[in-house]
């Protein structure tokens, strides 16, 4: 199939909405990353999203809505905590999980009795949702398990020829996926850290807890290995450890937090001022560039685990093949 590249203007969005109504697949920008969308109430449409991504059927997708009322039409009820979270954080990078109504097809929820819903704040996403006039199921617009796309060129690199269209909206501002909160459990739990900081959510739900990283959880898609670049990635540790494989720095790409290290084959700095919002916005694009830099591996500095740093470290741990430390001009890594 030929993938149409649509402009992010009124005409392009109208064409994208028409494709959604005709059960086709359309990638579009949101404030987090690009989503691969289809009519959420059509099993046939959503099945094409799974096929294009090669996504396993046990991994449920997030449904995007134009407003809180449309969300309420997908859940059996809207508890007061959900109402408070929507009032404070919607539109924005927060996804809420609640029991689903029967009109939501099982393929969307991977057979779960719950559905994950969010209202995005990106003007193109909102305009598309309004023009389509229905909820849009949209996981990130990448091949399953690979890096999330934060630019329409990343979408085309992975999915050209496999989807009907992409709305070319340029770079996405937040750059990291939404925070997923389950309100089915008591106390409520963050299933996936993301673009809405945990600390801000705790102001509304003081007993909100974080699911253990990469552990068994109620969120099927939070696999221990995910967001994987095409070359191995190792997380840097300050302390030396015994054993491992030794290579020259020049063979490694460095994903640095604030300061560029010398002697590496390629360096990407996430935020010279130590701003974690900026670091999140650059995170996937920096990994894409390191992936394409012709180095043997990526070594990544950890970032502080506060605010969006929690989401960044979650992605790094899922992307990592092991750990590394720097020894003079060389890097030592172990799986
Ligand atoms: P994405 O690839 O950004 O669409 O991520 C969707 C993720 O949201 C899934 O991999 C799950 O981890 C989570 N999710 C979606 N629906 C549900 C649900 N009904 N219950 C729990 N987690 C969900
Ligand atoms: Mg994804």
Coordinates of C-alpha atoms and ligand atoms in Angstrom, one line a residue:
X1 CA 0.0 0.0 0.0
X2 CA 1.1 3.5 -0.6
X3 CA 1.4 5.7 2.6
X4 CA 0.0 9.2 2.0
X5 CA 1.9 12.0 3.8
X6 CA -0.8 14.6 4.8
X7 CA -0.1 18.2 5.8
X8 CA -1.2 19.1 9.4
X9 CA -3.7 21.7 8.1
X10 CA -7.5 21.7 7.8
X11 CA -7.4 19.9 4.5
X12 CA -4.9 17.2 5.6
X13 CA -6.8 16.6 8.9
X14 CA -10.1 16.3 7.0
X15 CA -8.5 13.7 4.7
X16 CA -7.1 11.9 7.7
X17 CA -10.5 11.9 9.5
X18 CA -12.2 10.5 6.3
X19 CA -9.6 7.6 6.3
X20 CA -10.4 6.9 10.0
X21 CA -14.1 6.8 9.2
X22 CA -13.4 4.4 6.4
X23 CA -11.6 2.0 8.8
X24 CA -8.1 2.8 7.5
X25 CA -4.9 3.4 9.6
X26 CA -3.5 6.9 10.1
X27 CA -0.4 8.0 12.1
X28 CA -0.8 11.4 13.7
X29 CA 1.2 13.6 16.1
X30 CA 0.2 13.8 19.8
X31 CA 2.1 15.8 22.4
X32 CA 3.8 12.6 23.6
X33 CA 4.8 10.6 20.5
X34 CA 3.2 9.8 17.1
X35 CA 0.2 7.4 17.4
X36 CA -1.0 4.9 14.8
X37 CA -4.7 5.4 14.9
X38 CA -7.8 3.6 13.8
X39 CA -11.5 3.7 14.7
X40 CA -11.6 2.4 18.2
X41 CA -15.1 0.9 17.9
X42 CA -14.2 -1.2 14.9
X43 CA -12.4 -4.5 15.4
X44 CA -11.5 -4.7 11.8
X45 CA -9.9 -1.2 11.8
X46 CA -7.9 -1.9 15.0
X47 CA -6.8 -5.3 13.7
X48 CA -4.9 -3.4 11.0
X49 CA -3.0 -1.4 13.6
X50 CA -1.8 -4.6 15.2
X51 CA -0.8 -6.0 11.8
X52 CA 1.1 -2.9 10.7
X53 CA 3.0 -2.8 14.0
X54 CA 3.4 -6.6 14.3
X55 CA 2.1 -6.0 17.8
X56 CA 1.1 -9.1 19.8
X57 CA -2.6 -9.4 20.5
X58 CA -2.0 -9.6 24.3
X59 CA -0.9 -5.9 24.4
X60 CA -3.9 -3.5 24.8
X61 CA -4.0 -0.1 23.1
X62 CA -4.9 3.3 24.4
X63 CA -8.1 4.9 23.2
X64 CA -7.9 8.7 22.4
X65 CA -10.9 10.9 22.9
X66 CA -11.9 14.5 22.1
X67 CA -13.3 15.3 25.6
X68 CA -14.1 13.8 29.0
X69 CA -17.7 13.0 27.9
X70 CA -16.5 10.8 25.1
X71 CA -14.3 9.0 27.7
X72 CA -17.3 8.5 30.0
X73 CA -19.0 6.8 27.0
X74 CA -16.3 4.1 27.0
X75 CA -16.2 3.3 30.8
X76 CA -19.0 1.8 32.9
X77 CA -18.6 4.6 35.4
X78 CA -16.5 7.6 36.2
X79 CA -15.4 7.6 39.9
X80 CA -14.7 10.9 41.7
X81 CA -10.9 10.3 41.5
X82 CA -11.1 9.9 37.7
X83 CA -13.1 13.1 37.5
X84 CA -10.5 15.0 39.6
X85 CA -7.6 13.7 37.5
X86 CA -9.3 14.6 34.2
X87 CA -10.2 18.1 35.5
X88 CA -6.5 18.7 36.4
X89 CA -4.5 16.9 33.7
X90 CA -6.7 16.6 30.6
X91 CA -6.0 17.4 27.9
X92 CA -2.5 16.0 28.4
X93 CA -0.2 13.0 28.8
X94 CA -2.3 11.0 31.3
X95 CA -4.1 7.7 30.5
X96 CA -6.7 6.4 32.9
X97 CA -7.7 2.7 33.1
X98 CA -11.3 1.9 34.2
X99 CA -13.9 -0.9 33.5
X100 CA -14.9 -0.9 29.9
X101 CA -18.4 -0.8 28.3
X102 CA -19.3 -3.6 25.9
X103 CA -19.2 -1.3 22.9
X104 CA -15.3 -1.3 23.2
X105 CA -14.2 -4.3 21.2
X106 CA -12.0 -6.9 23.0
X107 CA -9.2 -6.5 20.5
X108 CA -8.6 -2.9 21.9
X109 CA -8.3 -4.1 25.4
X110 CA -6.6 -7.5 24.7
X111 CA -9.6 -9.2 26.3
X112 CA -9.2 -7.2 29.6
X113 CA -12.4 -6.0 31.3
X114 CA -10.8 -2.5 31.4
X115 CA -10.0 0.1 28.8
X116 CA -7.2 2.8 28.9
X117 CA -8.3 6.2 27.7
X118 CA -6.7 9.7 27.3
X119 CA -7.5 13.1 25.8
X120 CA -4.4 14.4 24.1
X121 CA -3.5 18.1 24.0
X122 CA -1.8 18.3 20.6
X123 CA -3.9 20.6 18.4
X124 CA -3.6 18.2 15.4
X125 CA -4.7 15.2 17.5
X126 CA -7.6 17.1 18.9
X127 CA -8.7 18.4 15.5
X128 CA -8.5 14.9 14.0
X129 CA -10.6 13.4 16.9
X130 CA -13.2 16.0 16.4
X131 CA -13.3 15.7 12.7
X132 CA -13.5 11.8 12.9
X133 CA -16.3 12.1 15.4
X134 CA -15.3 8.9 17.2
X135 CA -12.7 7.6 19.6
X136 CA -9.4 6.6 18.0
X137 CA -7.4 3.6 19.3
X138 CA -3.7 4.5 18.9
X139 CA -0.5 2.8 20.2
X140 CA 2.8 4.4 19.4
X141 CA 3.5 4.4 15.6
X142 CA 6.5 2.1 15.6
X143 CA 7.2 -1.6 15.0
X144 CA 6.5 -3.5 18.2
X145 CA 9.2 -3.2 20.8
X146 CA 11.2 -0.6 18.9
X147 CA 11.9 3.1 19.6
X148 CA 8.9 5.4 19.7
X149 CA 8.6 8.0 16.9
X150 CA 8.8 11.6 17.9
X151 CA 8.8 12.9 14.3
X152 CA 6.9 11.9 11.2
X153 CA 10.1 10.9 9.5
X154 CA 10.6 8.2 12.3
X155 CA 7.1 6.9 11.5
X156 CA 7.8 6.7 7.8
X157 CA 11.2 4.9 8.4
X158 CA 9.4 2.2 10.3
X159 CA 5.9 2.0 8.8
X160 CA 6.0 3.4 5.2
X161 CA 4.0 1.0 3.0
X162 CA 2.3 -0.6 6.0
X163 CA -0.2 2.2 6.9
X164 CA -2.6 4.3 4.9
X165 CA -1.4 7.8 5.9
X166 CA 0.7 9.9 8.3
X167 CA -0.1 13.5 9.3
X168 CA 3.2 15.2 9.1
X169 CA 3.2 17.4 12.2
X170 CA 6.9 17.7 12.9
X171 CA 8.5 17.0 16.3
X172 CA 6.3 16.1 19.3
X173 CA 6.8 18.4 22.3
X174 CA 6.7 16.0 25.3
X175 CA 8.6 13.2 23.6
X176 CA 7.8 10.4 26.0
X177 CA 4.6 8.3 26.3
X178 CA 1.7 9.1 28.6
X179 CA 1.6 8.1 32.3
X180 CA -0.8 5.2 32.6
X181 CA -2.8 5.1 35.9
X182 CA -5.2 2.3 36.9
X183 CA -8.1 3.3 39.0
X184 CA -9.4 -0.2 39.1
X185 CA -7.0 -1.1 42.0
X186 CA -7.2 0.3 45.5
X187 CA -5.0 2.2 46.1
X188 CA -4.6 3.4 42.5
X189 CA -1.4 2.5 40.7
X190 CA 0.9 4.0 38.0
X191 CA 1.2 1.1 35.5
X192 CA 3.6 3.0 33.3
X193 CA 5.5 6.2 34.3
X194 CA 5.3 8.9 31.5
X195 CA 4.7 12.5 30.6
X196 CA 2.7 13.5 33.6
X197 CA 5.0 13.5 36.7
X198 CA 4.2 11.1 39.5
X199 CA 4.7 13.9 42.1
X200 CA 2.0 16.0 40.4
X201 CA -0.5 13.1 40.4
X202 CA 0.2 12.5 44.1
X203 CA -1.2 16.0 44.8
X204 CA -4.5 14.8 43.5
X205 CA -4.3 11.1 44.7
X206 CA -2.0 11.1 47.8
X207 CA -2.0 7.3 48.1
X208 CA -1.1 6.7 44.4
X209 CA 1.7 4.1 44.2
X210 CA 4.2 3.1 41.5
X211 CA 4.1 -0.4 40.1
X212 CA 7.5 -2.1 40.7
X213 CA 9.8 -1.4 37.6
X214 CA 9.7 -4.2 35.0
X215 CA 8.0 -6.6 37.5
X216 CA 4.9 -8.5 37.0
X217 CA 2.0 -6.0 36.7
X218 CA -1.5 -5.6 35.6
X219 CA -0.4 -3.9 32.4
X220 CA 0.4 -6.5 29.8
X221 CA 2.4 -4.1 27.6
X222 CA 4.9 -3.1 30.2
X223 CA 7.4 -5.8 29.1
X224 CA 10.8 -5.9 30.7
X225 CA 12.4 -5.5 27.1
X226 CA 10.8 -2.7 25.2
X227 CA 11.8 0.5 23.4
X228 CA 14.8 -1.4 22.1
X229 CA 17.3 0.4 19.7
X230 CA 18.8 -1.5 16.8
X231 CA 22.2 -1.8 18.6
X232 CA 22.8 -2.8 22.2
X233 CA 22.4 -0.2 25.0
X234 CA 24.2 -0.4 28.3
X235 CA 23.5 1.8 31.4
X236 CA 26.6 3.5 32.8
X237 CA 27.5 2.9 36.5
X238 CA 29.9 5.0 38.5
X239 CA 31.6 2.0 40.1
X240 CA 33.8 -0.6 38.3
X241 CA 32.6 -4.2 38.3
X242 CA 34.5 -7.4 37.6
X243 CA 34.4 -9.1 34.2
X244 CA 32.8 -7.9 31.0
X245 CA 33.9 -7.0 27.5
X246 CA 36.2 -4.1 26.9
X247 CA 36.0 -1.8 23.9
X248 CA 37.5 1.6 22.9
X249 CA 35.3 4.6 23.7
X250 CA 35.4 5.6 20.0
X251 CA 33.3 2.5 19.2
X252 CA 30.5 3.7 21.6
X253 CA 27.9 6.3 21.3
X254 CA 27.2 8.2 24.6
X255 CA 23.7 9.3 25.7
X256 CA 24.8 11.9 28.2
X257 CA 22.5 13.7 30.6
X258 CA 24.2 17.1 31.0
X259 CA 27.8 17.0 29.8
X260 CA 29.4 15.5 26.7
X261 CA 32.1 13.0 27.6
X262 CA 35.3 13.0 25.5
X263 CA 36.5 10.4 23.1
X264 CA 33.2 8.7 22.2
X265 CA 32.3 7.9 18.6
X266 CA 29.2 10.1 19.0
X267 CA 27.7 12.1 21.9
X268 CA 24.1 13.2 22.4
X269 CA 23.4 15.5 25.4
X270 CA 19.9 15.4 26.8
X271 CA 19.9 18.7 28.7
X272 CA 22.9 20.9 29.4
X273 CA 21.0 22.7 32.2
X274 CA 19.7 19.5 33.8
X275 CA 16.1 20.1 32.9
X276 CA 14.3 16.7 32.8
X277 CA 11.4 18.0 30.7
X278 CA 13.9 19.0 28.0
X279 CA 15.7 15.6 28.5
X280 CA 12.4 13.7 27.9
X281 CA 11.6 15.8 24.8
X282 CA 15.0 14.9 23.3
X283 CA 15.2 11.3 24.5
X284 CA 13.9 9.2 21.7
X285 CA 15.3 11.5 18.9
X286 CA 18.7 11.2 20.6
X287 CA 18.5 7.4 20.6
X288 CA 17.4 7.4 17.0
X289 CA 20.5 9.4 16.0
X290 CA 22.9 7.2 18.1
X291 CA 21.3 4.2 16.5
X292 CA 22.2 5.6 13.1
X293 CA 25.7 6.8 14.0
X294 CA 27.6 3.7 13.0
X295 CA 28.8 2.9 16.6
X296 CA 28.8 -0.7 18.0
X297 CA 26.8 0.2 21.1
X298 CA 25.2 2.9 23.1
X299 CA 26.2 3.7 26.7
X300 CA 23.6 5.8 28.6
X301 CA 24.1 7.9 31.7
X302 CA 21.4 7.6 34.3
X303 CA 19.2 10.7 35.0
X304 CA 17.8 11.6 38.5
X305 CA 14.7 9.6 39.2
X306 CA 12.3 12.5 39.9
X307 CA 9.7 14.2 37.7
X308 CA 10.0 13.0 34.1
X309 CA 13.3 11.3 35.1
X310 CA 11.2 8.4 36.4
X311 CA 9.8 7.9 32.9
X312 CA 13.2 8.3 31.2
X313 CA 14.8 5.7 33.6
X314 CA 11.9 3.3 33.0
X315 CA 12.5 3.5 29.2
X316 CA 16.3 3.1 29.6
X317 CA 16.0 0.0 31.8
X318 CA 13.6 -1.6 29.3
X319 CA 16.0 -0.7 26.4
X320 CA 19.2 -1.9 28.1
X321 CA 21.0 -5.1 27.4
X322 CA 23.2 -4.7 30.5
X323 CA 25.5 -2.3 32.4
X324 CA 28.8 -0.5 31.6
X325 CA 31.5 1.5 33.3
X326 CA 34.2 3.8 31.9
X327 CA 37.8 2.8 32.5
X328 CA 40.2 5.4 31.1
X329 CA 39.9 5.5 27.3
X330 CA 37.9 2.3 27.3
X331 CA 34.4 1.1 28.1
X332 CA 33.6 -2.2 29.9
X333 CA 30.2 -3.7 29.5
X334 CA 28.4 -6.8 30.7
X335 CA 25.0 -8.4 29.8
Ligands
LIG1 P1 1.1 2.4 23.8 O1 2.0 1.4 23.1 O2 1.8 3.7 24.1 O3 -0.2 2.5 23.2 O4 1.0 1.7 25.2 C1 -0.2 1.1 25.6 C2 0.1 0.5 27.0 O5 -0.9 1.0 27.9 C3 0.0 -1.0 27.0 O6 1.2 -1.6 26.6 C4 -0.3 -1.3 28.4 O7 0.8 -1.3 29.2 C5 -1.2 0.0 28.8 N1 -2.6 -0.4 28.8 C6 -3.4 -0.2 27.8 N2 -4.7 -0.6 28.1 C7 -4.6 -1.1 29.3 C8 -5.5 -1.8 30.2 N3 -6.8 -2.0 29.8 N4 -5.1 -2.2 31.4 C9 -3.8 -2.0 31.7 N5 -2.9 -1.4 31.0 C10 -3.3 -1.0 29.8
LIG2 MG1 4.5 1.8 22.3

